[in-house]
Structure formats: C-alpha cells, structure tokens
Amino acid sequence: MSDNGEGGGCRPCSSICCRFIITSGFAALFLWLALRTSQPTCSIQDLYVPILNKTDHSIGNRNNSIFCDLMLDNGMKEKAVYYENISLIFFYDPNTSFPIANYTVPGFHQGHGKKAHRKLVVEAHGPSWEAALKNVSHGTVSVLRVGLSTKVRFRIIFWYTKRHNLVVGADIEVNDSGKKVKKKGIKLKSSSPERNCHLLLLLFSSVLVVLL
C-alpha cells in the first residue's frame, strides 16, 4: 500500500514540473517576440544619371550628377528606429574597387511603422563614362552599384538597444534614358544571414531539448 501511495505522489509532482517547463518555454517565446527587432528595409525608388541619357550627353554639357530617391521603411509596428549618419557609396560596374560618388545622409529618428524618403543629388567625382555611354548607345544597360552603411538603435518601450550595423547594397541597371530599368523600387540587401531567423531556431531547439 505504501508503494502505491508513493507512486501516486510522484505523478502530481511530474505533472507540475511538466507544466512549469511548458509555461516557461512559452513565456520565453513571448518575451522574445516582444523584444525582437528587424532591420529597416532600404530601397532605391528612383535613380537618374543625366550623362547616360543619350539624347543629351554632349561633351560640352556634361552633368556628372546622380539623382537618387532613397526610401527607408521601418516595418515594425511597436518599435522606433534611430539612424546614425547614413553613408551611401556609388560604384560604376565593373570597377567596384573605386567609388565614383559618395554621400552622407544625416542621422534621424523614425517612428514605428513609418517610411522616410531622402531625395539626393550626388556629384560624381571624375568617373570615365565612355564605357557606360557605349553600352547604352548600343542598347545595353549600364550597371551602378549602390552601397549603404550605418548603425541603428531600436527603441523598445522607454529605452534604446545597443547599436547594430546595417550594411546593404544592390546593383542597379540604367538604360539609355539615364533611368533605372526596373520600374519598382530596388531593395538593398545584406550578404549576411538574418539574425532573427537564427535566434528563433535556437529558441525552439532549446525548448524542444528541455521538453524531451
């Protein structure tokens, strides 16, 4: 009889432990969801290079400016973002080792769920456009590489997180009118994997190990 009593006493204890583990796992998951952050989406909505417009590229009237519409989208509904100074670098393909232009966008605060446009006029310094002009004159597109780098902090409730690096870029094709080929905005992407995906996988793996 005493053996049965002892065995019966273990079942409620194991049930309580099981519920505690499951509750702790879900609490950790909900806490992660509340504190997790995602990088803002950076894209080039419009880009125009006057010197590549074959209808107006006379040698005596060259315009080395690059007109660019940069959009920064904070898709998070509960968290604001603070951008430090944003560095933009332009390269003419295939000479990606030598920038042809650079521009600094002053840092700013962006509210949750907000989009911000920065329309820029960037002066290219001494690039040789002959190869690009030859491409567009023969119906072949030219390619500009746009790189963006900055540091961001996320505001969660009443405090800011530590600084996170944001380094993205994209190749943009330009036609014989000097405009980008794609009508839609071109997203600047990172070459590194998404941090949040790895954290989520690690969290679920940890919970499964504890439960099993």
Tab-separated table of C-alpha atoms in Angstrom:
chain	number	residue	atom	x	y	z
A	1	MET	CA	0.000	0.000	0.000
A	2	SER	CA	2.817	2.347	0.852
A	3	ASP	CA	4.399	1.706	-2.560
A	4	ASN	CA	1.178	2.712	-4.296
A	5	GLY	CA	0.979	5.836	-2.199
A	6	GLU	CA	4.494	6.846	-3.111
A	7	GLY	CA	3.905	6.200	-6.802
A	8	GLY	CA	0.704	8.240	-6.736
A	9	GLY	CA	2.526	11.120	-5.109
A	10	CYS	CA	5.073	11.284	-7.943
A	11	ARG	CA	2.501	11.780	-10.657
A	12	PRO	CA	1.238	15.208	-9.475
A	13	CYS	CA	4.842	16.322	-8.981
A	14	SER	CA	5.869	15.330	-12.521
A	15	SER	CA	2.722	16.964	-13.884
A	16	ILE	CA	3.579	20.237	-12.121
A	17	CYS	CA	7.159	20.090	-13.434
A	18	CYS	CA	5.889	19.457	-16.962
A	19	ARG	CA	3.507	22.404	-16.799
A	20	PHE	CA	6.254	24.628	-15.405
A	21	ILE	CA	8.616	23.706	-18.241
A	22	ILE	CA	5.958	24.289	-20.910
A	23	THR	CA	4.876	27.590	-19.338
A	24	SER	CA	8.494	28.739	-19.102
A	25	GLY	CA	9.052	27.838	-22.743
A	26	PHE	CA	6.041	29.823	-23.922
A	27	ALA	CA	6.971	32.736	-21.638
A	28	ALA	CA	10.451	32.809	-23.180
A	29	LEU	CA	8.924	32.711	-26.661
A	30	PHE	CA	6.513	35.579	-25.947
A	31	LEU	CA	9.324	37.606	-24.363
A	32	TRP	CA	11.482	37.055	-27.439
A	33	LEU	CA	8.639	38.120	-29.712
A	34	ALA	CA	8.171	41.293	-27.658
A	35	LEU	CA	11.867	42.219	-27.662
A	36	ARG	CA	12.939	41.039	-31.108
A	37	THR	CA	13.857	43.612	-33.724
A	38	SER	CA	14.143	43.584	-37.502
A	39	GLN	CA	16.334	45.740	-39.694
A	40	PRO	CA	14.670	48.571	-41.651
A	41	THR	CA	14.130	47.977	-45.363
A	42	CYS	CA	16.289	50.221	-47.545
A	43	SER	CA	15.490	50.671	-51.225
A	44	ILE	CA	16.264	52.887	-54.198
A	45	GLN	CA	12.908	54.058	-55.504
A	46	ASP	CA	14.276	56.172	-58.329
A	47	LEU	CA	17.657	56.820	-59.913
A	48	TYR	CA	18.616	59.081	-62.804
A	49	VAL	CA	22.054	59.632	-64.359
A	50	PRO	CA	21.765	62.551	-66.844
A	51	ILE	CA	25.063	61.827	-68.583
A	52	LEU	CA	23.759	58.392	-69.653
A	53	ASN	CA	20.756	59.963	-71.380
A	54	LYS	CA	21.853	59.500	-74.989
A	55	THR	CA	19.537	62.271	-76.192
A	56	ASP	CA	21.531	64.816	-74.168
A	57	HIS	CA	25.140	63.841	-73.479
A	58	SER	CA	27.106	66.378	-75.481
A	59	ILE	CA	30.735	66.740	-74.381
A	60	GLY	CA	30.317	70.434	-73.698
A	61	ASN	CA	27.354	69.997	-71.387
A	62	ARG	CA	28.148	67.021	-69.189
A	63	ASN	CA	26.234	66.611	-65.959
A	64	ASN	CA	28.021	64.245	-63.581
A	65	SER	CA	25.237	64.358	-61.007
A	66	ILE	CA	23.340	61.280	-59.854
A	67	PHE	CA	19.742	61.853	-58.773
A	68	CYS	CA	18.574	59.282	-56.247
A	69	ASP	CA	15.427	58.650	-54.186
A	70	LEU	CA	16.303	56.573	-51.116
A	71	MET	CA	13.464	55.083	-49.051
A	72	LEU	CA	13.872	53.765	-45.501
A	73	ASP	CA	10.974	51.658	-44.224
A	74	ASN	CA	10.583	50.768	-40.550
A	75	GLY	CA	8.169	47.851	-40.782
A	76	MET	CA	7.981	47.292	-37.023
A	77	LYS	CA	4.641	48.359	-35.572
A	78	GLU	CA	5.790	48.795	-31.960
A	79	LYS	CA	9.426	49.910	-32.158
A	80	ALA	CA	11.035	53.125	-33.372
A	81	VAL	CA	14.460	53.347	-35.031
A	82	TYR	CA	17.276	55.850	-34.664
A	83	TYR	CA	19.671	56.031	-37.624
A	84	GLU	CA	23.170	57.394	-37.216
A	85	ASN	CA	24.672	59.149	-40.250
A	86	ILE	CA	23.947	57.058	-43.351
A	87	SER	CA	26.804	56.586	-45.814
A	88	LEU	CA	25.949	55.982	-49.474
A	89	ILE	CA	28.646	54.914	-51.941
A	90	PHE	CA	28.187	54.587	-55.700
A	91	PHE	CA	30.348	52.392	-57.925
A	92	TYR	CA	30.403	52.042	-61.683
A	93	ASP	CA	30.498	48.373	-62.637
A	94	PRO	CA	32.904	46.625	-63.112
A	95	ASN	CA	35.221	48.994	-61.191
A	96	THR	CA	33.658	48.285	-57.788
A	97	SER	CA	37.010	48.867	-56.087
A	98	PHE	CA	36.853	52.593	-56.855
A	99	PRO	CA	33.810	54.625	-55.792
A	100	ILE	CA	32.641	57.296	-58.210
A	101	ALA	CA	30.482	59.161	-55.686
A	102	ASN	CA	29.582	59.213	-52.023
A	103	TYR	CA	27.000	60.997	-49.919
A	104	THR	CA	26.170	61.234	-46.213
A	105	VAL	CA	22.560	61.424	-45.051
A	106	PRO	CA	22.300	62.997	-41.565
A	107	GLY	CA	21.042	60.676	-38.839
A	108	PHE	CA	17.417	60.881	-37.740
A	109	HIS	CA	14.678	59.257	-35.664
A	110	GLN	CA	11.962	57.222	-37.400
A	111	GLY	CA	8.686	56.274	-35.726
A	112	HIS	CA	7.204	52.786	-35.725
A	113	GLY	CA	5.593	51.718	-38.991
A	114	LYS	CA	6.892	54.820	-40.790
A	115	LYS	CA	8.565	55.354	-44.174
A	116	ALA	CA	11.067	58.097	-44.961
A	117	HIS	CA	12.260	59.354	-48.354
A	118	ARG	CA	15.571	61.104	-48.897
A	119	LYS	CA	15.856	62.630	-52.379
A	120	LEU	CA	19.517	63.217	-53.101
A	121	VAL	CA	21.655	64.923	-55.726
A	122	VAL	CA	25.084	63.301	-55.622
A	123	GLU	CA	28.048	64.702	-57.558
A	124	ALA	CA	30.209	62.018	-59.174
A	125	HIS	CA	33.913	62.791	-58.938
A	126	GLY	CA	35.894	62.197	-62.092
A	127	PRO	CA	34.411	58.980	-63.446
A	128	SER	CA	35.043	57.929	-67.014
A	129	TRP	CA	31.651	57.405	-68.627
A	130	GLU	CA	32.853	56.349	-72.077
A	131	ALA	CA	32.225	52.630	-71.493
A	132	ALA	CA	28.816	53.341	-69.979
A	133	LEU	CA	27.861	55.633	-72.866
A	134	LYS	CA	28.969	52.979	-75.324
A	135	ASN	CA	26.785	50.398	-73.593
A	136	VAL	CA	23.614	52.482	-73.613
A	137	SER	CA	24.181	53.677	-77.181
A	138	HIS	CA	24.228	50.044	-78.318
A	139	GLY	CA	21.111	49.172	-76.352
A	140	THR	CA	22.995	47.517	-73.483
A	141	VAL	CA	22.314	48.619	-69.932
A	142	SER	CA	24.969	50.032	-67.636
A	143	VAL	CA	25.186	48.939	-64.023
A	144	LEU	CA	25.708	51.090	-60.949
A	145	ARG	CA	26.425	49.545	-57.582
A	146	VAL	CA	24.907	51.346	-54.577
A	147	GLY	CA	26.185	50.551	-51.087
A	148	LEU	CA	24.652	51.791	-47.821
A	149	SER	CA	26.108	51.562	-44.331
A	150	THR	CA	25.015	52.958	-40.985
A	151	LYS	CA	24.370	51.994	-37.374
A	152	VAL	CA	20.859	51.784	-35.956
A	153	ARG	CA	19.358	51.626	-32.487
A	154	PHE	CA	15.860	50.403	-31.717
A	155	ARG	CA	13.609	51.986	-29.137
A	156	ILE	CA	11.754	49.397	-27.048
A	157	ILE	CA	9.248	50.999	-24.656
A	158	PHE	CA	11.428	53.575	-22.817
A	159	TRP	CA	14.966	52.590	-23.761
A	160	TYR	CA	17.210	52.170	-26.794
A	161	THR	CA	19.070	48.995	-27.681
A	162	LYS	CA	22.772	48.872	-28.444
A	163	ARG	CA	23.961	49.888	-31.922
A	164	HIS	CA	23.522	47.407	-34.750
A	165	ASN	CA	25.398	47.559	-38.050
A	166	LEU	CA	23.290	47.953	-41.172
A	167	VAL	CA	25.277	47.257	-44.353
A	168	VAL	CA	23.342	46.625	-47.580
A	169	GLY	CA	23.714	47.145	-51.313
A	170	ALA	CA	22.352	46.392	-54.775
A	171	ASP	CA	23.213	46.550	-58.468
A	172	ILE	CA	21.030	48.952	-60.449
A	173	GLU	CA	20.680	48.732	-64.217
A	174	VAL	CA	20.446	52.045	-66.085
A	175	ASN	CA	19.147	52.351	-69.661
A	176	ASP	CA	19.818	54.834	-72.490
A	177	SER	CA	17.484	57.407	-70.941
A	178	GLY	CA	19.690	57.554	-67.864
A	179	LYS	CA	16.974	55.996	-65.684
A	180	LYS	CA	16.932	52.728	-63.808
A	181	VAL	CA	15.435	49.885	-65.821
A	182	LYS	CA	13.138	48.444	-63.156
A	183	LYS	CA	10.027	50.491	-62.515
A	184	LYS	CA	9.630	49.282	-58.937
A	185	GLY	CA	11.960	50.173	-56.106
A	186	ILE	CA	15.129	48.100	-55.780
A	187	LYS	CA	15.758	46.680	-52.320
A	188	LEU	CA	19.252	46.984	-50.901
A	189	LYS	CA	20.176	43.600	-49.451
A	190	SER	CA	22.711	42.294	-46.974
A	191	SER	CA	25.077	39.442	-47.743
A	192	SER	CA	24.878	38.156	-44.142
A	193	PRO	CA	22.068	35.828	-42.957
A	194	GLU	CA	19.120	37.134	-40.981
A	195	ARG	CA	19.966	37.313	-37.267
A	196	ASN	CA	16.381	36.856	-36.076
A	197	CYS	CA	15.904	33.619	-38.014
A	198	HIS	CA	18.877	32.061	-36.248
A	199	LEU	CA	17.696	33.247	-32.848
A	200	LEU	CA	14.218	31.831	-33.406
A	201	LEU	CA	15.638	28.467	-34.473
A	202	LEU	CA	17.905	28.394	-31.419
A	203	LEU	CA	14.994	29.210	-29.096
A	204	PHE	CA	12.738	26.485	-30.462
A	205	SER	CA	15.601	23.963	-30.346
A	206	SER	CA	16.272	24.803	-26.696
A	207	VAL	CA	12.605	24.379	-25.748
A	208	LEU	CA	12.422	21.018	-27.526
A	209	VAL	CA	15.558	19.773	-25.765
A	210	VAL	CA	14.120	20.730	-22.364
A	211	LEU	CA	10.768	19.073	-23.084
A	212	LEU	CA	12.337	15.858	-24.377
